[in-house]
Short mmCIF file of N, CA and C in Angstrom, two decimals:
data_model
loop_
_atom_site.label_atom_id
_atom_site.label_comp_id
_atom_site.label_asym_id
_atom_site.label_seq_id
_atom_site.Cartn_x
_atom_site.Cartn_y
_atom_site.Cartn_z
N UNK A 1112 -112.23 158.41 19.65
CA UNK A 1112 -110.99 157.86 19.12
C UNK A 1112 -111.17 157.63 17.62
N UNK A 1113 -110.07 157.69 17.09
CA UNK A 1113 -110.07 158.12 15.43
C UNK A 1113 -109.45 156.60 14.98
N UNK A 1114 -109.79 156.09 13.98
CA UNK A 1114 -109.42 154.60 13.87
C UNK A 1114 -108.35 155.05 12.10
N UNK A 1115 -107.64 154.44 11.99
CA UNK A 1115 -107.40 155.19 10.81
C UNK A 1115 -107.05 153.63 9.82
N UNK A 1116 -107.93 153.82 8.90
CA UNK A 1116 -107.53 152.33 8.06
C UNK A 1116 -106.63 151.89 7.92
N UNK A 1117 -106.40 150.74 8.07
CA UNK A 1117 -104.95 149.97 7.29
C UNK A 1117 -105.12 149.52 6.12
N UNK A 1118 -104.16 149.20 5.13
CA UNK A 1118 -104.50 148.69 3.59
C UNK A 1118 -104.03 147.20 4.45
N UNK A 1119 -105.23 146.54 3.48
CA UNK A 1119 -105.16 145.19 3.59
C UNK A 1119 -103.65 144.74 2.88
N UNK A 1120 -103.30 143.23 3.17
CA UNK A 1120 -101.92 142.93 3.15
C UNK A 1120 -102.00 142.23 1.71
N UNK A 1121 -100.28 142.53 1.16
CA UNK A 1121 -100.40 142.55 -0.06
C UNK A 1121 -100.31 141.05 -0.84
N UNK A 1122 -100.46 140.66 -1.59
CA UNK A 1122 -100.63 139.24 -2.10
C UNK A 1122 -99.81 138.62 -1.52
N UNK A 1123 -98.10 138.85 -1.66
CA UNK A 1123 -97.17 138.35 -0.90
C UNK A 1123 -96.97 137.86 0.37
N UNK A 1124 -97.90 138.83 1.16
CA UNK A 1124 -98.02 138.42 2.54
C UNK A 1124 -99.02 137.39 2.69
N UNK A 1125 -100.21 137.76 1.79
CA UNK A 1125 -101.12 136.68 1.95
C UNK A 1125 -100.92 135.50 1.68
N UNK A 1126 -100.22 134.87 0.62
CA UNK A 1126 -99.47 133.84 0.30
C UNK A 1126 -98.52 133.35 1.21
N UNK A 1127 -97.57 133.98 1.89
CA UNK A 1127 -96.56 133.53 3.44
C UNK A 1127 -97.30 132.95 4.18
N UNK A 1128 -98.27 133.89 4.60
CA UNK A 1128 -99.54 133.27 5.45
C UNK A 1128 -100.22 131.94 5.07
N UNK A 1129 -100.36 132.04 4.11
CA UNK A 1129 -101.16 130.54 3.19
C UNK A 1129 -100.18 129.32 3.45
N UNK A 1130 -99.02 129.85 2.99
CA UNK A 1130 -98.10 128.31 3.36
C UNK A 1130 -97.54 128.53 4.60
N UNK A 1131 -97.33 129.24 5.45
CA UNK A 1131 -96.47 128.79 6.89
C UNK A 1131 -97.13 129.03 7.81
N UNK A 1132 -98.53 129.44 7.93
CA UNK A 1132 -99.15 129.34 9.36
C UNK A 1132 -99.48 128.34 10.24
N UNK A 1133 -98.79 127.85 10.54
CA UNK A 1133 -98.92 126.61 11.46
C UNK A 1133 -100.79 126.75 12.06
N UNK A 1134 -101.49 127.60 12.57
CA UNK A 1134 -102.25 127.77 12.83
C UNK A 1134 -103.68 127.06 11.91
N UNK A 1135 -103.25 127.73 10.60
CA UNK A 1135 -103.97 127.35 9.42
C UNK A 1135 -103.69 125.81 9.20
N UNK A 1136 -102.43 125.81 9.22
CA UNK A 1136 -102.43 123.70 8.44
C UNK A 1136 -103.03 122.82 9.30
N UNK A 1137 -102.45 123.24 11.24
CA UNK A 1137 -103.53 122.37 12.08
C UNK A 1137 -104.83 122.05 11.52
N UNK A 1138 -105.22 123.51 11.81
CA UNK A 1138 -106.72 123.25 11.62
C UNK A 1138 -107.33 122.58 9.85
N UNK A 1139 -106.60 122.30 9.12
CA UNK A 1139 -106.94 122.05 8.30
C UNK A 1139 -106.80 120.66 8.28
N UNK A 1140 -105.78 119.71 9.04
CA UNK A 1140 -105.34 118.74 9.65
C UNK A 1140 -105.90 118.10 10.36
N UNK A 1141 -106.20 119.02 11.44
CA UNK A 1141 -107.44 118.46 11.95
C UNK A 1141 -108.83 117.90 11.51
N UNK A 1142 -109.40 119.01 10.96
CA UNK A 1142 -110.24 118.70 10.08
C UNK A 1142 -110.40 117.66 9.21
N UNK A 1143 -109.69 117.21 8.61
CA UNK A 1143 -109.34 115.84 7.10
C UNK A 1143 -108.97 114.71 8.11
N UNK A 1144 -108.36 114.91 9.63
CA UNK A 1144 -108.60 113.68 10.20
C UNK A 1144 -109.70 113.46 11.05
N UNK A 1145 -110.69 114.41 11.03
CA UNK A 1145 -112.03 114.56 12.35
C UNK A 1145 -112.65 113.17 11.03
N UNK A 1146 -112.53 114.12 9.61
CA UNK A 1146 -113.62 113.55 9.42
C UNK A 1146 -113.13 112.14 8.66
N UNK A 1147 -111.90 112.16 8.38
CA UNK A 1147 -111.51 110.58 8.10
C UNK A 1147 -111.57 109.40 9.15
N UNK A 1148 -111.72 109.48 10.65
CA UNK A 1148 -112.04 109.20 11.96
C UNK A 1148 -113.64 108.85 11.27
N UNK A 1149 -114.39 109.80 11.67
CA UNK A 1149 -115.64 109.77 11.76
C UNK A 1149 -115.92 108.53 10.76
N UNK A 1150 -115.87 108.63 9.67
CA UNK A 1150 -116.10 107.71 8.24
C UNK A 1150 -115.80 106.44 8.88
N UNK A 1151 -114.89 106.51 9.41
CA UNK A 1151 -113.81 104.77 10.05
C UNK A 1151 -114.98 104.20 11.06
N UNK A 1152 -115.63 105.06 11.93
CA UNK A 1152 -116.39 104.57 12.98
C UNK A 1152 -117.18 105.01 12.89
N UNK A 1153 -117.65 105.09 11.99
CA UNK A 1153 -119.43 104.95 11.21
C UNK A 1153 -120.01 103.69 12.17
N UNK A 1154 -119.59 102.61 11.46
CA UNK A 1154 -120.01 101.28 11.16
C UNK A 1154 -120.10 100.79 12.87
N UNK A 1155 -119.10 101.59 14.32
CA UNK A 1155 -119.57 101.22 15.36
C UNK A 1155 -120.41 102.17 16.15
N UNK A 1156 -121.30 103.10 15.34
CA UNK A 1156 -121.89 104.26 15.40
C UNK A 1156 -121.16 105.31 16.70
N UNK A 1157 -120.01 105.95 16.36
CA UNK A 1157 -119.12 106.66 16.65
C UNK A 1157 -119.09 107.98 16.19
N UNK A 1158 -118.77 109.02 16.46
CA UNK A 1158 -117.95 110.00 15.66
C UNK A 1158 -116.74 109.94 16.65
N UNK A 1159 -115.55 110.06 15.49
CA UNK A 1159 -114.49 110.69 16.36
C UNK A 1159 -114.10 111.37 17.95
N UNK A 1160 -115.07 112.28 17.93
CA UNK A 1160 -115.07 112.98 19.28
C UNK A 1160 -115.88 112.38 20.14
N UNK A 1161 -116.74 111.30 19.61
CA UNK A 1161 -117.32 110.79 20.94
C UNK A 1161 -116.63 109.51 20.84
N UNK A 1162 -115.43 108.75 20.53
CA UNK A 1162 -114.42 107.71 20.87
C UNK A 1162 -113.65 108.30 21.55
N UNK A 1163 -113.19 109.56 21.48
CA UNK A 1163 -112.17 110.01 22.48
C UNK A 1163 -112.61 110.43 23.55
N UNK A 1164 -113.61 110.96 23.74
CA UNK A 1164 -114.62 111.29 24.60
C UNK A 1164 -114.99 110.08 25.56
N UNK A 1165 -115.25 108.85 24.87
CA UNK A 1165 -115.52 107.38 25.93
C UNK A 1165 -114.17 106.81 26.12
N UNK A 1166 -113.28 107.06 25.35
CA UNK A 1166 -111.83 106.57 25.85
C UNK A 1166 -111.54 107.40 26.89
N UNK A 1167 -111.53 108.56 26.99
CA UNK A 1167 -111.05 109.16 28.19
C UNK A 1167 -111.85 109.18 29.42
N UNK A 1168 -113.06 108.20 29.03
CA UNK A 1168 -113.57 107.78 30.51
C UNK A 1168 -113.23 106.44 31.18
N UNK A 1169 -112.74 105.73 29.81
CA UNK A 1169 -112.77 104.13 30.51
C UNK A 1169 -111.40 103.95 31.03
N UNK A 1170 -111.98 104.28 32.32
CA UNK A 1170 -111.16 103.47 33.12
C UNK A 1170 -111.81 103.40 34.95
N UNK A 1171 -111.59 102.73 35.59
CA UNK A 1171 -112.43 102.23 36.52
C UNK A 1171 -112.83 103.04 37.39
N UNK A 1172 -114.43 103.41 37.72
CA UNK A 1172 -115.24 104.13 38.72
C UNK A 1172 -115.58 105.56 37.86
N UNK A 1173 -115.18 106.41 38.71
CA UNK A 1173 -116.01 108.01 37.79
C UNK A 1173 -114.68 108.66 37.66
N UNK A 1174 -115.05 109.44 37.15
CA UNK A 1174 -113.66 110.47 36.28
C UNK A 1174 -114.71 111.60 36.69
N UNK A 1175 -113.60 112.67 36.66
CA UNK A 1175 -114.47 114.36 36.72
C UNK A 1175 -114.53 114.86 35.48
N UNK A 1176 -115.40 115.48 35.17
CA UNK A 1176 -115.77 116.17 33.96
C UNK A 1176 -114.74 117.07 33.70
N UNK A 1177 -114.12 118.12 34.73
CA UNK A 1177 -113.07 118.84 34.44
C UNK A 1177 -111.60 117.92 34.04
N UNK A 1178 -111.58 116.88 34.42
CA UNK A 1178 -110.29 116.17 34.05
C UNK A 1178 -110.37 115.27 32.59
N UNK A 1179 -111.73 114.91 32.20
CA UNK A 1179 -111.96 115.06 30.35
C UNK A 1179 -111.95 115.70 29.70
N UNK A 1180 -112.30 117.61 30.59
CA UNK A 1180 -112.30 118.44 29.56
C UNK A 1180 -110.22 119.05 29.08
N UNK A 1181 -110.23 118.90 30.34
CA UNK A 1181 -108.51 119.05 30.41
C UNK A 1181 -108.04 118.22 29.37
N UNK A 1182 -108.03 116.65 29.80
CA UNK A 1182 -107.35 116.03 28.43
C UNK A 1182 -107.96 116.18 26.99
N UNK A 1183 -108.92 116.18 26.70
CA UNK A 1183 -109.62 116.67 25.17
C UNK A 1183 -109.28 117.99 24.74
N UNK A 1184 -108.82 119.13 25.87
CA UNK A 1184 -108.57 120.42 25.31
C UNK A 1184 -110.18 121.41 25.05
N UNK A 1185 -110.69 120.66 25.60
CA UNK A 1185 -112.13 121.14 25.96
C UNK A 1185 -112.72 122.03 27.21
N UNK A 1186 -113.96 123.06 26.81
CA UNK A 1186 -113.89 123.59 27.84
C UNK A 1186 -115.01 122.97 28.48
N UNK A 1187 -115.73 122.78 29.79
CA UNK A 1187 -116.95 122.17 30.38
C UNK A 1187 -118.11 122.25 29.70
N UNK A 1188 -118.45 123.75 29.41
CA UNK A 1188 -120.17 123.66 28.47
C UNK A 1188 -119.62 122.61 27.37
N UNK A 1189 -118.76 122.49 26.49
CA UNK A 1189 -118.51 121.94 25.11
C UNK A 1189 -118.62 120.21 25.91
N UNK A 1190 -118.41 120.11 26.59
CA UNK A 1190 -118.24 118.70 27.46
C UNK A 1190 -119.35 117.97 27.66
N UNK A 1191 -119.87 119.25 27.93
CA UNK A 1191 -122.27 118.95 28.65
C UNK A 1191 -122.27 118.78 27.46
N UNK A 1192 -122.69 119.63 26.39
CA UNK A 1192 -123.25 119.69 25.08
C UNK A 1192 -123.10 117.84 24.95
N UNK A 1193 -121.76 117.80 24.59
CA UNK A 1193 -121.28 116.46 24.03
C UNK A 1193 -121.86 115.33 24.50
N UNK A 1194 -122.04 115.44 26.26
CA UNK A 1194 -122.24 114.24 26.92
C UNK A 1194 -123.50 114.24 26.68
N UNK A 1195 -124.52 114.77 26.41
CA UNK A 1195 -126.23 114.82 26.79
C UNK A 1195 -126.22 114.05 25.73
N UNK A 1196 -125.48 113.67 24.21
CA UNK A 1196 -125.82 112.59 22.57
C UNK A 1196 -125.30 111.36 23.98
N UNK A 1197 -124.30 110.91 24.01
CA UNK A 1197 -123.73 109.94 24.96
C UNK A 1197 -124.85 109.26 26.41
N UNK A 1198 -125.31 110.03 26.98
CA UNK A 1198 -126.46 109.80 28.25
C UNK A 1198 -127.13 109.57 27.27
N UNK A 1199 -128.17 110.33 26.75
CA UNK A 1199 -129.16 109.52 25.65
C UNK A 1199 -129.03 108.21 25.12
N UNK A 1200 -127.88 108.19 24.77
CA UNK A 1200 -127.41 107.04 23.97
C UNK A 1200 -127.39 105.73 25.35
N UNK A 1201 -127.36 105.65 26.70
CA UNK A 1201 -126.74 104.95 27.70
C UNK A 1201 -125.63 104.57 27.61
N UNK A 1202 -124.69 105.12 27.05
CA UNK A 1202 -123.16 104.77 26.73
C UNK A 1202 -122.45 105.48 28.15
N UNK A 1203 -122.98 106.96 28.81
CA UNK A 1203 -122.67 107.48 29.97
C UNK A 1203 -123.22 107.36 31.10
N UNK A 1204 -122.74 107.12 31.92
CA UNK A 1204 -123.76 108.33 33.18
C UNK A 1204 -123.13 109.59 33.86
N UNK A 1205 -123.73 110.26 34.47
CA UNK A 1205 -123.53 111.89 34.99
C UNK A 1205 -124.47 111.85 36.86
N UNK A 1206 -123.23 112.22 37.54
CA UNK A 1206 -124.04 112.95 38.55
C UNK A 1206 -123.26 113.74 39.40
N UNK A 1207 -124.20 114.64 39.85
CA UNK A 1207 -123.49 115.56 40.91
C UNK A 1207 -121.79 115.05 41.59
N UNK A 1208 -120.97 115.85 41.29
CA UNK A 1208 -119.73 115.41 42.23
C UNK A 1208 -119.72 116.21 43.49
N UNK A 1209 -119.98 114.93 44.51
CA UNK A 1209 -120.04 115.47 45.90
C UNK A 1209 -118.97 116.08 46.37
N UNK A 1210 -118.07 116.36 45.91
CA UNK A 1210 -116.52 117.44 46.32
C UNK A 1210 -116.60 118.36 46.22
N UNK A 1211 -117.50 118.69 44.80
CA UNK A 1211 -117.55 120.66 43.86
C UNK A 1211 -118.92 120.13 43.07
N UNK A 1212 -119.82 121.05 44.07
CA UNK A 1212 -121.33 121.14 43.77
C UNK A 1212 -121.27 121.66 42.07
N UNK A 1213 -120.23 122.16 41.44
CA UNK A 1213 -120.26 122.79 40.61
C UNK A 1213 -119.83 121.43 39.01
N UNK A 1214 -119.21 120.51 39.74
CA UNK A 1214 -118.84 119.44 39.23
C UNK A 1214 -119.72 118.64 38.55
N UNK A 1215 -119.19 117.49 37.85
CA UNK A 1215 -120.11 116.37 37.72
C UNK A 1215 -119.37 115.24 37.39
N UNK A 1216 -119.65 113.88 38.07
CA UNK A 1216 -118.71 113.00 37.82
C UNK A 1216 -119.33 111.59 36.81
N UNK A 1217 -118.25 111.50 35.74
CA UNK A 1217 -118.90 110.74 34.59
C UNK A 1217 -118.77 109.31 34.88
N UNK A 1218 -119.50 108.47 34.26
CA UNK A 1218 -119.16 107.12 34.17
C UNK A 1218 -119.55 106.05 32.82
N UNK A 1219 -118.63 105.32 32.63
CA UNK A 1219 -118.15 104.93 31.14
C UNK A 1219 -119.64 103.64 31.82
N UNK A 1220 -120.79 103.55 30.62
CA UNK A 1220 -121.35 102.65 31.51
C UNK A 1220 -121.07 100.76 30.12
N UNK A 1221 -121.86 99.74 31.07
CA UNK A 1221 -121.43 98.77 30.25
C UNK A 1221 -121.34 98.98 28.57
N UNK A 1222 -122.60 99.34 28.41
CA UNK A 1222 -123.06 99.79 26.66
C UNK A 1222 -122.12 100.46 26.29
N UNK A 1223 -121.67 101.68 27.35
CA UNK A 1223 -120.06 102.24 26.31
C UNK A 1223 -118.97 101.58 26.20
N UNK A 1224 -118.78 100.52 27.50
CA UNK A 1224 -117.12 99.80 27.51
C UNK A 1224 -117.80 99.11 26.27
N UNK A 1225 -119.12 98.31 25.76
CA UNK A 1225 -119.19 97.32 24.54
C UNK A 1225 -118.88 97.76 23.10
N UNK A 1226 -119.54 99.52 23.48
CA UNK A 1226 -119.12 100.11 22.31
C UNK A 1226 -117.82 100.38 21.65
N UNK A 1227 -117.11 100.78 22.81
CA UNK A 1227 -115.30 100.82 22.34
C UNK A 1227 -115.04 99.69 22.05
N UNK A 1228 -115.39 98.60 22.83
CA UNK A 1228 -114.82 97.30 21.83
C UNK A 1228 -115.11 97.36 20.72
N UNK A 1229 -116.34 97.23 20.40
CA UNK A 1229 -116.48 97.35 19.05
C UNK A 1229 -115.68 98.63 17.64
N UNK A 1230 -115.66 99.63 18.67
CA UNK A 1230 -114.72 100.54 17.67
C UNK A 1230 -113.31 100.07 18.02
N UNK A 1231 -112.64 99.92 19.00
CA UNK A 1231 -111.44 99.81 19.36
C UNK A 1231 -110.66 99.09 17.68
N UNK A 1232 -111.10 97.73 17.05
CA UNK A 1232 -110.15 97.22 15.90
C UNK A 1232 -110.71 98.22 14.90
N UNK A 1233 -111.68 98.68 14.93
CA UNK A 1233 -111.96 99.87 13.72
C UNK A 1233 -110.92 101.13 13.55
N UNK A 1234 -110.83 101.54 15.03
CA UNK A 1234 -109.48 102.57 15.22
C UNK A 1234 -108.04 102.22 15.16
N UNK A 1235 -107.95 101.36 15.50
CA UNK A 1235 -106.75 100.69 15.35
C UNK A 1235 -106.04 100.04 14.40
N UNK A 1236 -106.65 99.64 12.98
CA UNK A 1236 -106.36 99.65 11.76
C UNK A 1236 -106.58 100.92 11.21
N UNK A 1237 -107.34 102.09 11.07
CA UNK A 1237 -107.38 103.24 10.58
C UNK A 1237 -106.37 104.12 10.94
N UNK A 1238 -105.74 104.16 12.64
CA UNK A 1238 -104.77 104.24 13.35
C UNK A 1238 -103.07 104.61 12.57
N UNK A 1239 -103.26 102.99 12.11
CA UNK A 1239 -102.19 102.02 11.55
C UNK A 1239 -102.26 102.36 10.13
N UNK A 1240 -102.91 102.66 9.51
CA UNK A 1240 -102.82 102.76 8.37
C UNK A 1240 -102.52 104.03 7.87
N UNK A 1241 -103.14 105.34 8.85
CA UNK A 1241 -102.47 106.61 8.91
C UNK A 1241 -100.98 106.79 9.23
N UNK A 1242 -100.58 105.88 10.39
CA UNK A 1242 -99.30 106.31 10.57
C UNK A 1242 -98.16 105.58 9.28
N UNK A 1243 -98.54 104.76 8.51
CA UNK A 1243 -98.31 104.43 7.62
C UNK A 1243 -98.12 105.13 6.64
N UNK A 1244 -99.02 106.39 6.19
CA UNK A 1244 -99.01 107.29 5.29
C UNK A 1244 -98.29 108.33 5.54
N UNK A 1245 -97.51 108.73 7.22
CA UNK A 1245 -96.77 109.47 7.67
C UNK A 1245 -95.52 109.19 7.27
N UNK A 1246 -94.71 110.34 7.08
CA UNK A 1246 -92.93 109.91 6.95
C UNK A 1246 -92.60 109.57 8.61
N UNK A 1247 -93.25 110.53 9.69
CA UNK A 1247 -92.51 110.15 10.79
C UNK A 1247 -93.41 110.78 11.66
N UNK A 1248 -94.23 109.73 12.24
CA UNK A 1248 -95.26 109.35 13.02
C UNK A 1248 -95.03 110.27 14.66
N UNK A 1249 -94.13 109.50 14.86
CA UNK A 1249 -93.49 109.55 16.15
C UNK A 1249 -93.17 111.64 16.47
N UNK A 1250 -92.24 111.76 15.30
CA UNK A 1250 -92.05 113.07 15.49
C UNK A 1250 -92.93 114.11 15.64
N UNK A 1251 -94.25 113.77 14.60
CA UNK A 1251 -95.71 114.87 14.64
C UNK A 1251 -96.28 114.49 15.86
N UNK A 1252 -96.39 113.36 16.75
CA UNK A 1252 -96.78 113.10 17.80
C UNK A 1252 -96.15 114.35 18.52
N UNK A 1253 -94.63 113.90 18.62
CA UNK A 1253 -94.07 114.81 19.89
C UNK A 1253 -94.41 115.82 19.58
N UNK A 1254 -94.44 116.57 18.39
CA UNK A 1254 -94.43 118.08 18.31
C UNK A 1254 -95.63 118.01 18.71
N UNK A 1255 -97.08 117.70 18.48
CA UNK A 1255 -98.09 117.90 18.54
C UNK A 1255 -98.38 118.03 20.41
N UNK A 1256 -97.93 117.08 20.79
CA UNK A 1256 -97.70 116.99 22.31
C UNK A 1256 -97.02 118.28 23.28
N UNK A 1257 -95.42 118.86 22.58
CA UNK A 1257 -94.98 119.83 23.27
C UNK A 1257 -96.32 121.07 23.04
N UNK A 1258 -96.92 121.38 21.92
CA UNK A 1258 -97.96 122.03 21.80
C UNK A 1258 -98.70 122.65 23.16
N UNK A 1259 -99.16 121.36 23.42
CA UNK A 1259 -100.47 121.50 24.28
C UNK A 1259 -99.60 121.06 25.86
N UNK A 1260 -98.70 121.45 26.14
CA UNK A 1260 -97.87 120.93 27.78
C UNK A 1260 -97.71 122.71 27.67
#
């Protein structure tokens, strides 16, 4: 099979692309809030992804690993990776889920519910102070929400 070059796209296009790719601003969005997060919950030795990561466990008994990776938008290996800093840390525990040998069912342990306290007013003024800097909080929520449904 014969591949036949394309000319790369011309400034104009590259520039359209630069300002309206929704694709591009997420991730750039993302990014400037991973790491404005992270900075905020320094001080309750946090990163970002591991507050959302223990928030989406606390709540009472075990949670399945596939139903954290679902809400985070995560796939399972990215989940292990994550949880093995967390178990180290005793903030988790992990064991076999007796339903799906293939499973594993997490648990938020005391040291992590102490830890979210401790980040919980750290996030929650950083929170507050972002949506503050928003024209309209509420609306990037929803859009951000129909997104991922």
């Amino acid at each position: 099979m014969t591949s036949k070059k394309l000319p790369a796209p011309d400034i104009r296009t590259t520039l359209h692309v630069r300002d309206t790719c929704l694709c591009l601003h997420a991730q750039r969005a993302a990014r400037v809030l991973a790491r404005r997060f992270d900075e905020a919950l320094r001080p309750a030795g946090l990163t970002n992804g591991q507050f959302s990561m223990l928030m989406s466990m606390n709540r009472p008994g075990q949670v399945r690993m596939r139903e954290v990776a679902s809400l985070l938008g995560m796939d399972r290996t990215t989940v292990t990776a994550a949880l093995k800093t967390l178990e180290k840390r005793g903030l988790v525990t992990t064991e076999p889920d007796p339903e799906d040998r293939r499973g594993r069912l997490l648990v938020l342990t005391e040291a992590g519910r102490e830890r979210l306290a401790e980040a919980m007013p750290i996030w929650t003024a950083e929170h507050g102070a972002l949506e503050a800097d928003l024209e309209d909080a509420d609306h990037l929520r929803a859009g951000l929400i129909a997104l991922v449904k």
